[in-house]
Coordinates of C-alpha atoms in Angstrom, one line a residue:
X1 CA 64.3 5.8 14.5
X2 CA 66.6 2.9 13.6
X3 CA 69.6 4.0 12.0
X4 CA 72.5 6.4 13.4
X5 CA 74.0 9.4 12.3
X6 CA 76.9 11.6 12.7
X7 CA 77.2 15.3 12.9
X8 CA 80.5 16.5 10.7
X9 CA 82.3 18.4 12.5
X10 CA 82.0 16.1 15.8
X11 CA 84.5 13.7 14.7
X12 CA 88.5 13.6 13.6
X13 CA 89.2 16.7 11.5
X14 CA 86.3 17.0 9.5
X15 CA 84.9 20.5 10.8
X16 CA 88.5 22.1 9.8
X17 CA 87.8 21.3 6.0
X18 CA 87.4 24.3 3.3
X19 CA 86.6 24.4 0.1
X20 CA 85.0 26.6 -2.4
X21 CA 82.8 24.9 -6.0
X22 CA 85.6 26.4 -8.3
X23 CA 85.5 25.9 -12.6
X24 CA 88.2 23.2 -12.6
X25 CA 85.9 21.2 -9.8
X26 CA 82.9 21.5 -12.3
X27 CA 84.6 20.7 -15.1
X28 CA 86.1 17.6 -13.7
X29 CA 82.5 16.1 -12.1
X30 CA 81.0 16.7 -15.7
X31 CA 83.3 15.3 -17.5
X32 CA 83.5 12.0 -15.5
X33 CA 79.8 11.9 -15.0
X34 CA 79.2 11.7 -18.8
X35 CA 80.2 8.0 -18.2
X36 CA 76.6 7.4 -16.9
X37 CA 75.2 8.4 -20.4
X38 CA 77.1 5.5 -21.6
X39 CA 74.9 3.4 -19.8
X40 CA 71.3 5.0 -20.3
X41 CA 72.2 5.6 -23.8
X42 CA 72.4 1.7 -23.9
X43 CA 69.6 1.1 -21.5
X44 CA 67.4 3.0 -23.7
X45 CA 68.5 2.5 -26.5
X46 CA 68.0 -1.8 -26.5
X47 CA 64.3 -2.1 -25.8
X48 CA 63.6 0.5 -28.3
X49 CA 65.6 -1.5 -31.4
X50 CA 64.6 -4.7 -30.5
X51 CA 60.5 -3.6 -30.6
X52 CA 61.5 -2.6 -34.4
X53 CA 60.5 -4.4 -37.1
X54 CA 63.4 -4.0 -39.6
X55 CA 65.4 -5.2 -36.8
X56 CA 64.0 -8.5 -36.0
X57 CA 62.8 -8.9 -39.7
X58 CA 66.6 -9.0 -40.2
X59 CA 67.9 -11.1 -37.3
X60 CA 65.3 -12.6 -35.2
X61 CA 62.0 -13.3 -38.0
X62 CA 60.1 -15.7 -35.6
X63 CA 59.4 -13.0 -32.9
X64 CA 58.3 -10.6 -36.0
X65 CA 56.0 -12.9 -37.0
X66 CA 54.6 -14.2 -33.7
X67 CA 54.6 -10.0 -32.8
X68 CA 52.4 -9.3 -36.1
X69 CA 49.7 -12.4 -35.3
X70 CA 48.8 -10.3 -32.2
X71 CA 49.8 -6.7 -33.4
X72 CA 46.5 -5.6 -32.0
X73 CA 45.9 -7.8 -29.5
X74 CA 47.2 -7.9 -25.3
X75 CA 49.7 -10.4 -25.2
X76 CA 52.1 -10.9 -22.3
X77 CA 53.8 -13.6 -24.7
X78 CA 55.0 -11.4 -27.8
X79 CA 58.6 -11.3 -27.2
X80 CA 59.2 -14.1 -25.3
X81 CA 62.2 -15.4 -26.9
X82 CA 65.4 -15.9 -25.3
X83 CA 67.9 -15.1 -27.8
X84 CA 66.4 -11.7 -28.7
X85 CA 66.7 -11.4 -24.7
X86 CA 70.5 -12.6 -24.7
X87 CA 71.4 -9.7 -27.1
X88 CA 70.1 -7.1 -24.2
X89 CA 71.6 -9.3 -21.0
X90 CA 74.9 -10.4 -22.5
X91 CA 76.2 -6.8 -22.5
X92 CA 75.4 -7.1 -18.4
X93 CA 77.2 -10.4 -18.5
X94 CA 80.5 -9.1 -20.1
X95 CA 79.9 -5.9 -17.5
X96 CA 80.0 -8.4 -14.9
X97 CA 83.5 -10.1 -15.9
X98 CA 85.3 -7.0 -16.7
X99 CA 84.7 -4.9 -13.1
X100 CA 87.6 -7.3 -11.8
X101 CA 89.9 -6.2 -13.9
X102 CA 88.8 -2.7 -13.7
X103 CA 89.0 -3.1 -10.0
X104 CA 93.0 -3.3 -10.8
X105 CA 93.1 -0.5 -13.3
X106 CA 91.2 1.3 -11.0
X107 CA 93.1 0.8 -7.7
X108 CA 96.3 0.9 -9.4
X109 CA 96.3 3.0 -11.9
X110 CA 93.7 5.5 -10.8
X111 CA 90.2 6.2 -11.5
X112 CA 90.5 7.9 -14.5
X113 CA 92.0 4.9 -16.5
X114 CA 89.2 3.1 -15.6
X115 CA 87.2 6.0 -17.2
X116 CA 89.3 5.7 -20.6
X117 CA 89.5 1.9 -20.9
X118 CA 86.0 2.4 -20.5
X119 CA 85.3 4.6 -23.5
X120 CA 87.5 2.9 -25.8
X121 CA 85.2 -0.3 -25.1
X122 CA 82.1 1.1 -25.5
X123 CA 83.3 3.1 -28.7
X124 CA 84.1 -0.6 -30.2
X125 CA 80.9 -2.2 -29.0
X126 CA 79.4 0.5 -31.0
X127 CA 80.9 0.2 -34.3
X128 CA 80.7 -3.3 -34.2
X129 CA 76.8 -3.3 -33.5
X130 CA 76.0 -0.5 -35.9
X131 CA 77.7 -2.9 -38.8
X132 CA 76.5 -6.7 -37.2
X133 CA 75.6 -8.6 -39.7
X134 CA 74.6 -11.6 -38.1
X135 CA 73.8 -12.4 -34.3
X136 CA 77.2 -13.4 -33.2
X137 CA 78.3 -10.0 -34.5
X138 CA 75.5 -8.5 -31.8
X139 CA 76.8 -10.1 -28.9
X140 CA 79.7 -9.3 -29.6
X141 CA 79.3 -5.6 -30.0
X142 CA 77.2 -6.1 -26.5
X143 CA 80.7 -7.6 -24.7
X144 CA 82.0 -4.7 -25.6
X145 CA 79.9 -2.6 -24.7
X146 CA 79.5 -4.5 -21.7
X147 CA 83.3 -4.1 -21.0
X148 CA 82.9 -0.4 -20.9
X149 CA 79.9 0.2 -18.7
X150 CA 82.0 -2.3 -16.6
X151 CA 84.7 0.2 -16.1
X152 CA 83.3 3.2 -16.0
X153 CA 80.4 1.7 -13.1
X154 CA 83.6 1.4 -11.5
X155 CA 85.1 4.5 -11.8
X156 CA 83.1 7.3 -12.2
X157 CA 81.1 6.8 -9.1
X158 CA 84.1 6.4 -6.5
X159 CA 85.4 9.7 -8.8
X160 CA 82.5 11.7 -7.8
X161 CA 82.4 11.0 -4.4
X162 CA 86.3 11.1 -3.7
X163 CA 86.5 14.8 -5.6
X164 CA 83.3 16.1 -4.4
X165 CA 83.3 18.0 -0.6
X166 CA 81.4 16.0 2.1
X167 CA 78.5 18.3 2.4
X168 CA 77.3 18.6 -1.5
X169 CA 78.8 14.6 -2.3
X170 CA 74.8 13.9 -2.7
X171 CA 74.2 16.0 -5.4
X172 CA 77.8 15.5 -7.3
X173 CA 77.6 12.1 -7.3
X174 CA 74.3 12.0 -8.5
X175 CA 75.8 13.4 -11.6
X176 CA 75.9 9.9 -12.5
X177 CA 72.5 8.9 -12.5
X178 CA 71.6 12.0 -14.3
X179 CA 73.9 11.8 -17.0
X180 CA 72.2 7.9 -17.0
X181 CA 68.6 9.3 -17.3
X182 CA 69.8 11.4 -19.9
X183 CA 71.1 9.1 -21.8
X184 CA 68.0 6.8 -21.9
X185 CA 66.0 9.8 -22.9
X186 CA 68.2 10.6 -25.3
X187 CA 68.1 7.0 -26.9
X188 CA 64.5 6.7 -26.4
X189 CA 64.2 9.9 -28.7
X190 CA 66.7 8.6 -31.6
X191 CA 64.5 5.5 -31.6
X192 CA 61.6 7.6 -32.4
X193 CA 63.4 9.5 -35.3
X194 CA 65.4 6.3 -36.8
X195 CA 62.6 4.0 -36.0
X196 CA 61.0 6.0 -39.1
X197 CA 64.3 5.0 -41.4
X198 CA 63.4 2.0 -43.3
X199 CA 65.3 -0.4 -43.7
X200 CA 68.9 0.0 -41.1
X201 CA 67.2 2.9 -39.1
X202 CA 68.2 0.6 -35.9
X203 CA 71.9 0.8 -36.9
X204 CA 72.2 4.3 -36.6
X205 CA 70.3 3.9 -33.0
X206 CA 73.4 1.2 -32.1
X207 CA 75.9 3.0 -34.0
X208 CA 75.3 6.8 -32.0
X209 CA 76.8 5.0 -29.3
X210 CA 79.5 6.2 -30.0
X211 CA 79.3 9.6 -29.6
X212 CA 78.5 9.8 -25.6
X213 CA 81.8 7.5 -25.7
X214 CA 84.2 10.0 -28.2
X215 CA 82.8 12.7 -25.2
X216 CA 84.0 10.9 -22.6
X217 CA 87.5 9.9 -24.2
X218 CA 88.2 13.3 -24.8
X219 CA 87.4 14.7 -21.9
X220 CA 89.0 12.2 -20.3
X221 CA 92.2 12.9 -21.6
X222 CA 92.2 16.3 -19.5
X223 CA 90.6 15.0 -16.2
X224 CA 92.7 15.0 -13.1
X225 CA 93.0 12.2 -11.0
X226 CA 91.5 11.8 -8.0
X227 CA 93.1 13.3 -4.5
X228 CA 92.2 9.9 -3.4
X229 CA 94.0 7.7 -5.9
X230 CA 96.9 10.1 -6.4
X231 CA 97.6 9.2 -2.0
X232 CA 97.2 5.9 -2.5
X233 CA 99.9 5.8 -5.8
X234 CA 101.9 7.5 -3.1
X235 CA 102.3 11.1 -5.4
X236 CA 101.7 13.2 -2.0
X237 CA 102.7 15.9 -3.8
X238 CA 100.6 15.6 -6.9
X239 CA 97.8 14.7 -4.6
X240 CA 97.8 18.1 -2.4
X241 CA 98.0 20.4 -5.8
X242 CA 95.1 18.5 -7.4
X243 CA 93.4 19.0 -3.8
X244 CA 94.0 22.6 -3.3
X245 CA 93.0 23.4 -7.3
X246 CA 89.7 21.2 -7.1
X247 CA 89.1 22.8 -2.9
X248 CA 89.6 26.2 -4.2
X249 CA 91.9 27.3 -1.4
X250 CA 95.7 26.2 0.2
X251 CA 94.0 25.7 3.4
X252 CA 93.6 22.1 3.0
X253 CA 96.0 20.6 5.6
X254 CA 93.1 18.6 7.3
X255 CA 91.6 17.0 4.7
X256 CA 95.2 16.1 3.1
X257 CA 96.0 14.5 6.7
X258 CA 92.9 12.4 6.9
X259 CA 93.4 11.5 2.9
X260 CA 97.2 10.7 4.1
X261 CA 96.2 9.1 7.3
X262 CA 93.5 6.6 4.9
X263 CA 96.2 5.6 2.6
X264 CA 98.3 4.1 5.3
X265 CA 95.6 2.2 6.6
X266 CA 94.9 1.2 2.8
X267 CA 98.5 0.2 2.3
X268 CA 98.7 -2.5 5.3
X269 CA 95.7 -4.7 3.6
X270 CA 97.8 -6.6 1.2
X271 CA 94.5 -8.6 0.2
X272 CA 91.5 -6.0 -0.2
X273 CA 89.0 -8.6 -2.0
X274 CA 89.3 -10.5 1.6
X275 CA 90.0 -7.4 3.7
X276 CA 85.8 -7.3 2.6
X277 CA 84.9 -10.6 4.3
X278 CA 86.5 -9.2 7.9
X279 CA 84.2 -8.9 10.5
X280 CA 84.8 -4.9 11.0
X281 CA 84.0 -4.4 7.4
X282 CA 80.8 -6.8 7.3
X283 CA 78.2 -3.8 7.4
X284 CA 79.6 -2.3 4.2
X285 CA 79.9 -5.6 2.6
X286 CA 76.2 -6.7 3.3
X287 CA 74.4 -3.2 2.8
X288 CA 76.4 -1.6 0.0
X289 CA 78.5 -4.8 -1.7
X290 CA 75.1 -6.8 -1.6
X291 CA 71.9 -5.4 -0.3
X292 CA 71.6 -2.6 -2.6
X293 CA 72.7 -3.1 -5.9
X294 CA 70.6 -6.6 -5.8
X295 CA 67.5 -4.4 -4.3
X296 CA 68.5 -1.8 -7.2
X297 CA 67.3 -3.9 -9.6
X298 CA 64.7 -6.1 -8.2
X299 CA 62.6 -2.9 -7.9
X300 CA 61.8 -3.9 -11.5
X301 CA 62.8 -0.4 -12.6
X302 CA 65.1 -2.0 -15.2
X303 CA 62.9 -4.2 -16.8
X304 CA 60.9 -0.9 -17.8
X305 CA 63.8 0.7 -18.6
X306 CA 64.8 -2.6 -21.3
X307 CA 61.4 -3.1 -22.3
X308 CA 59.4 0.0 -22.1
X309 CA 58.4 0.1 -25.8
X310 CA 58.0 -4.2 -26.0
X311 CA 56.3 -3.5 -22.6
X312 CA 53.7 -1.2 -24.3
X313 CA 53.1 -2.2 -27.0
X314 CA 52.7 -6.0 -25.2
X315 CA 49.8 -4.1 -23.5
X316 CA 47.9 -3.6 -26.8
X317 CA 49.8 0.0 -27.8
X318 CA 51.1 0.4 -31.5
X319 CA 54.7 0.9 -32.6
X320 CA 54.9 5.0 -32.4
X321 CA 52.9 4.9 -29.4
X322 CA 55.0 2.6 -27.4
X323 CA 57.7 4.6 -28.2
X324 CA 56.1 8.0 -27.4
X325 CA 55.1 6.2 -23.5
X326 CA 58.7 5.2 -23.2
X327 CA 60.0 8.8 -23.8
X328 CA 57.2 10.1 -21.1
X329 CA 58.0 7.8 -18.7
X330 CA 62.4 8.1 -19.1
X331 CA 61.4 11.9 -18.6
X332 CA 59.9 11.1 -15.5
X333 CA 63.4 9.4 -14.6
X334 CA 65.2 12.5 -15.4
X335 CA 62.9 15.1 -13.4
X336 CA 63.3 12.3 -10.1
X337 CA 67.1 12.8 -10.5
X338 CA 67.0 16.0 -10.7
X339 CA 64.4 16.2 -7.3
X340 CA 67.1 13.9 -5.9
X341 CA 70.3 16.2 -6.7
X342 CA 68.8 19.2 -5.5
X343 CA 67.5 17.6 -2.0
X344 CA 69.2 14.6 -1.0
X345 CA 72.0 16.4 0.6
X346 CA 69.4 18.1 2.5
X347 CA 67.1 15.5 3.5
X348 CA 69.1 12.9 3.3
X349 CA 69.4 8.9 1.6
X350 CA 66.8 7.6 3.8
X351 CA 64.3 9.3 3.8
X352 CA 64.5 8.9 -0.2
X353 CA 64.4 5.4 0.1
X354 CA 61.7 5.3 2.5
X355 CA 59.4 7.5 1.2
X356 CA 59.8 6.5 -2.9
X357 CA 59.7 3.3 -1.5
X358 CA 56.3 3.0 -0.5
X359 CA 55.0 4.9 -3.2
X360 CA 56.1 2.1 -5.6
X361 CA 54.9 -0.7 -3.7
X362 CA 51.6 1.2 -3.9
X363 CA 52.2 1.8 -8.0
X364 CA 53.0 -1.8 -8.3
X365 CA 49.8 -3.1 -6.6
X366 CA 47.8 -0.6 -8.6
X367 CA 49.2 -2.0 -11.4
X368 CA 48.5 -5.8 -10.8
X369 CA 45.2 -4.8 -9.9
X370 CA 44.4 -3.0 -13.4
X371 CA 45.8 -6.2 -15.4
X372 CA 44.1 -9.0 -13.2
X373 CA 40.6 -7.1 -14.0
X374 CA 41.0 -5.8 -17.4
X375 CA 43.8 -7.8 -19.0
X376 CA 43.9 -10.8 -21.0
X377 CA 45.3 -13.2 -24.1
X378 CA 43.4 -11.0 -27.0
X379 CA 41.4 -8.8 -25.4
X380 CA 41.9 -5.1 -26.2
X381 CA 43.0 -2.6 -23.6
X382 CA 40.5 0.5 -23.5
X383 CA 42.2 3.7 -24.2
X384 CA 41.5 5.0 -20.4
X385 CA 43.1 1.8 -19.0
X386 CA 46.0 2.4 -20.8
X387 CA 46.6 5.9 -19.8
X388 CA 46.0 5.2 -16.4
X389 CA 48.8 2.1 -16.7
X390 CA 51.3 4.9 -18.3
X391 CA 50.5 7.2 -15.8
X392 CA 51.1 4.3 -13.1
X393 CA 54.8 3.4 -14.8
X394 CA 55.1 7.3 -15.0
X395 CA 54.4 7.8 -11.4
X396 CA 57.0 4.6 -10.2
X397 CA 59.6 5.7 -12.6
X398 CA 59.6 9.2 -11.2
X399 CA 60.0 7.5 -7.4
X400 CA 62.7 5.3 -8.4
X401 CA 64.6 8.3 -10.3
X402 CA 64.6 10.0 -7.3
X403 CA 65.6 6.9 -5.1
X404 CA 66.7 3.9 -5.7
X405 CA 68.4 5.1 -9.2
X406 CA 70.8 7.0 -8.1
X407 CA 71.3 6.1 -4.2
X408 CA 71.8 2.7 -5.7
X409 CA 75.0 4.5 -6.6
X410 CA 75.6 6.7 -4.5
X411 CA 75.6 5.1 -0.8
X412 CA 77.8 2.1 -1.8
X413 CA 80.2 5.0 -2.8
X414 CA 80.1 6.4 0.4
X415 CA 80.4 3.3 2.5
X416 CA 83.8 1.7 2.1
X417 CA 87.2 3.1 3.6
X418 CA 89.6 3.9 1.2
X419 CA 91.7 0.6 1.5
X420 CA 88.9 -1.6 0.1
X421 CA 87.1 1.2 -2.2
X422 CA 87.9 0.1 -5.5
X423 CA 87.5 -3.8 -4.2
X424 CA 84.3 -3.0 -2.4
X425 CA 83.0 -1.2 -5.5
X426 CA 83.8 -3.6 -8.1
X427 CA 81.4 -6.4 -6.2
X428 CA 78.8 -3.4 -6.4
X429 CA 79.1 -3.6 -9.9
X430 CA 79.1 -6.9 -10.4
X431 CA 76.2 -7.7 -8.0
X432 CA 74.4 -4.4 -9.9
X433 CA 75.1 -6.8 -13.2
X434 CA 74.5 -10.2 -12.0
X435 CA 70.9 -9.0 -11.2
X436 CA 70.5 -6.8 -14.4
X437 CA 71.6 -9.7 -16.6
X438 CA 68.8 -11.5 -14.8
X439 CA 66.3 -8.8 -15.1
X440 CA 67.2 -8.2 -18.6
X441 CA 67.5 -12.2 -19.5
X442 CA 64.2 -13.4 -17.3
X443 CA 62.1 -10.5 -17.7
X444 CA 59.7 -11.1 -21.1
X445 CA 59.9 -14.7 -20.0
X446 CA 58.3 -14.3 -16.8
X447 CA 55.7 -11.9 -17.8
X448 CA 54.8 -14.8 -20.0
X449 CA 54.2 -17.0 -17.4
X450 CA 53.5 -14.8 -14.2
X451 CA 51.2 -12.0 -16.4
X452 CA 50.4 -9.4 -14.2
X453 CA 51.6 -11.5 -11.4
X454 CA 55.4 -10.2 -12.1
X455 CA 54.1 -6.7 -10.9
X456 CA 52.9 -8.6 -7.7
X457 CA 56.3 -10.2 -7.2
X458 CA 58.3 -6.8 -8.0
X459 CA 55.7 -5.3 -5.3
X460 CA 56.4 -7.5 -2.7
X461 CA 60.1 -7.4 -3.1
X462 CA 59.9 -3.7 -2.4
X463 CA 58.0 -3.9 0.8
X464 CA 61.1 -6.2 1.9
X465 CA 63.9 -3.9 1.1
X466 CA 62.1 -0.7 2.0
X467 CA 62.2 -2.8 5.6
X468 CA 65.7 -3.4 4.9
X469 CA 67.2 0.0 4.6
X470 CA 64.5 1.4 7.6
X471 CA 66.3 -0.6 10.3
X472 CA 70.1 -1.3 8.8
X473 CA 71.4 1.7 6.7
X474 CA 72.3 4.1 8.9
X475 CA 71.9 8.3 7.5
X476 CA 75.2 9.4 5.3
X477 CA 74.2 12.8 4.9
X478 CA 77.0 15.5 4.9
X479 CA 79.2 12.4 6.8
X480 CA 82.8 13.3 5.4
X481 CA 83.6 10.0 3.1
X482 CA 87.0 8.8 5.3
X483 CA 84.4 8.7 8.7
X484 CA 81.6 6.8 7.6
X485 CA 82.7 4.1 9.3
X486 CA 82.1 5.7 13.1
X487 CA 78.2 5.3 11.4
X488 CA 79.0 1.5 12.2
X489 CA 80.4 1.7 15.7
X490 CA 77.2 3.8 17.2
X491 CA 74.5 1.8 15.3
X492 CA 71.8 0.1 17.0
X493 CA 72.4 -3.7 15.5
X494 CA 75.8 -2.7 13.7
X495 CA 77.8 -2.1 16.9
X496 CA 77.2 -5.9 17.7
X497 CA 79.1 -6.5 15.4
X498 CA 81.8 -4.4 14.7
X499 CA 82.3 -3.0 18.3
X500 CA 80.8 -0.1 19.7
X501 CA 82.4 3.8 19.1
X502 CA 82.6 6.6 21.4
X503 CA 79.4 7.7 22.4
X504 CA 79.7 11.6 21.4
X505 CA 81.0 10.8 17.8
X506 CA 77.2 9.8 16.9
X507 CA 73.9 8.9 17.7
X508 CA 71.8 5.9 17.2

């Protein structure tokens, strides 16, 4: 089996750790994790208002008119029109710019900063959207939105992981992508009710924003800070009382003494953007600074997840019904998170990967297959066709909710040592953007031009990073967060690199 794990308990300190789940740990990996319903709430929310009429009546009346010349008809060229697609992408953009300053807040002034800058943006993004009265107006409610997802992508993963105890960090951190499904349902929902409320219906879709965003302010306010961060500010004390209140006991002196012992590793790298690029740390930069959050979204899930209603109702489906297949399918996300938080601590991240993975390369060619042979510029989709297509989309969304959604998050969290966490995890976010702004941004267009070839391509590209993860990422499972790095020094092709580890810490 390519790949390497470690047992915990067979390395450092880790098989002295205790802990018990207590309230105030609960309370605090809830709170945080509301910061992913930020994100679905937008996620779902954005495809659904730009398929409404009143909408692009009101700000983009050439893609209402060319949408109504083929309102019963297939067309893959609808909503091909790359302003309407810059309202959805430049949030991604402005995500992308901000993580570098979060990646100071964070670092600096601890994680849960990052978590209030972050709701503070989105709340303006909100309000400004819900009131646009022009186009400029919409993007920039969408930077500001932007700005928040950028900060709390930052923060409320790293959170997750650094308060949760190795052997249930899975589930906890998954809290995130859960809270993200959840959101998109949730949007996907209001834009059934509102889409009924003629003529601003859409600004109250935009303009509920706000209320996942008041949650997590005010939560915020009460949230403790990291163990993690509180070490590396240098409050020792601080940091052992938030430790022993989230642990549940006073027996914590091994865990405080690898926290301790990770901070003054952290302190010697003056420069943790290039601390990254050295030749110890390459495997974390290429598998969870690259590899993944590129592969996250080139599994295409996101361009369902922007376009779900423009999607269906490109396939031939009318307004209601569009919107009725996207709420199916975004519940379908939320059951493959919640398959994902209850085993993934048991069965690990790769065999999640592996095993959704091939399911949606399957799904994908199914897919092309249907739309090669019974697609095409006017024809009308028979009803059973385009069941079997929403059953399809249902079937990869549910493999990619319980994969690639939320290990997308989850094992970059894991990978980096302390001293380049909030560094390493900022060029996960902004590699998670890059790609989502050119999902979101190249997405209608290409189904224009490829038709059912852009399943083919999304197909393909999971075969390759299914192959990816099978020989490089190495099993994280139950791995206590400050030794992931002994995964490096007993892999089969890592050890090349980085040097090999003692040979009873792991196994390759």
């Amino acid at each position: 089996m390519a790949g390497g794990f470690v047992e915990a308990g067979n390395v450092k300190r880790a098989h002295l750790y205790e802990y018990k789940i207590t309230g105030y740990f609960i309370f605090a990996c809830i709170v945080a994790a509301t910061g992913g319903s930020l994100f679905g709430y937008d996620l779902g929310v954005s495809g659904g208002v730009t398929s409404m009429d009143d909408f692009l009546v009101e700000f983009f009346p050439a893609v209402y008119r060319r949408k109504h010349a083929h309102l019963q008809e297939t067309d893959y060229c609808k909503y091909d029109d790359q302003v309407l697609t810059l309202f959805t992408s430049s949030l991604y953009f402005a995500a992308l710019v901000s993580t570098f300053g979060a990646s100071y807040v964070t670092r600096n002034q601890g994680r849960r900063a990052s978590i209030l800058v972050g709701a503070v943006s989105f709340f303006t993004g909100a309000l400004v959207n819900a009131f646009a009265k022009n186009v400029a107006m919409l993007i920039i409610g969408r930077c500001f939105l932007g700005a928040g997802i950028g900060f709390s992508n930052q923060a409320v993963p790293l959170y997750l992981s650094e308060m949760a105890p190795a052997k249930v960090r899975g589930a906890v951190n998954q809290l995130f992508q859960l809270t993200t499904c959840l959101g998109i349902l949730v949007a996907n929902f209001v834009n059934y009710g509102t889409g009924q409320i003629h003529p601003w219906g859409w600004r109250l879709s935009l303009g509920l924003a706000t209320v996942p965003a008041a949650i997590m302010f005010v939560g915020g306010l009460f949230l403790p800070e990291t163990p993690n961060s509180l070490v590396e500010q240098g409050k020792l004390e601080e940091a052992r009382r938030v430790l022993e209140k989230v642990r549940g006991t006073t027996r914590v002196d091994a865990e405080f003494a690898d926290l301790v012992d990770a901070s003054n590793e952290a302190r010697a790298i003056k420069h943790p953007f290039r601390n990254l690029l050295a030749k110890k740390n390459r495997p974390q930069f290429i598998i969870g600074a690259l590899a993944i959050p590129a592969f996250q979204q080139l599994t295409g899930m996101n361009s369902i997840l922007f376009y779900a209603p423009v999607l269906f109702q490109s396939l031939g489906f009318s307004n209601d019904a569009s919107l009725f297949s996207s709420v199916i399918t975004n519940a379908a996300l939320v059951v493959g998170a919640l398959i994902s938080m209850a085993f993934v601590d048991k069965f690990g991240r790769r065999a999640f990967f592996l095993e959704a993975g091939a399911e949606m390369f399957f799904v994908m060619i199914a897919v092309t297959i249907t739309l090669a042979l019974n697609f095409g510029e006017g024809k009308p989709l028979s009803k059973g066709i385009g069941i079997f297509l929403v059953i399809a989309i249902c079937l990869f969304v549910l493999a990619y909710g319980r994969s690639w959604g939320p290990l997308g998050w989850l094992v970059p969290s894991e990978l980096f040592p302390l001293e380049m966490r909030s560094s390493g995890q900022s060029v996960v976010v902004c590699v998670n953007m890059i790609f989502t702004a050119l999902i979101a941004q190249c997405f209608l267009v290409s189904l224009c031009h490829l038709k059912y070839g852009i399943f083919l391509l999304f197909g393909g590209l999971i075969f390759i990073m299914s192959t990816f993860i099978f020989f490089l990422l190495p099993e994280t499972k139950q791995v206590p967060i400050e030794e992931v790095y002994l995964l490096w020094q007993n892999h089969w092709f890592w050890k090349r690199i980085v040097g090999e580890g003692p040979a009873s810490a792991a196994q390759a």
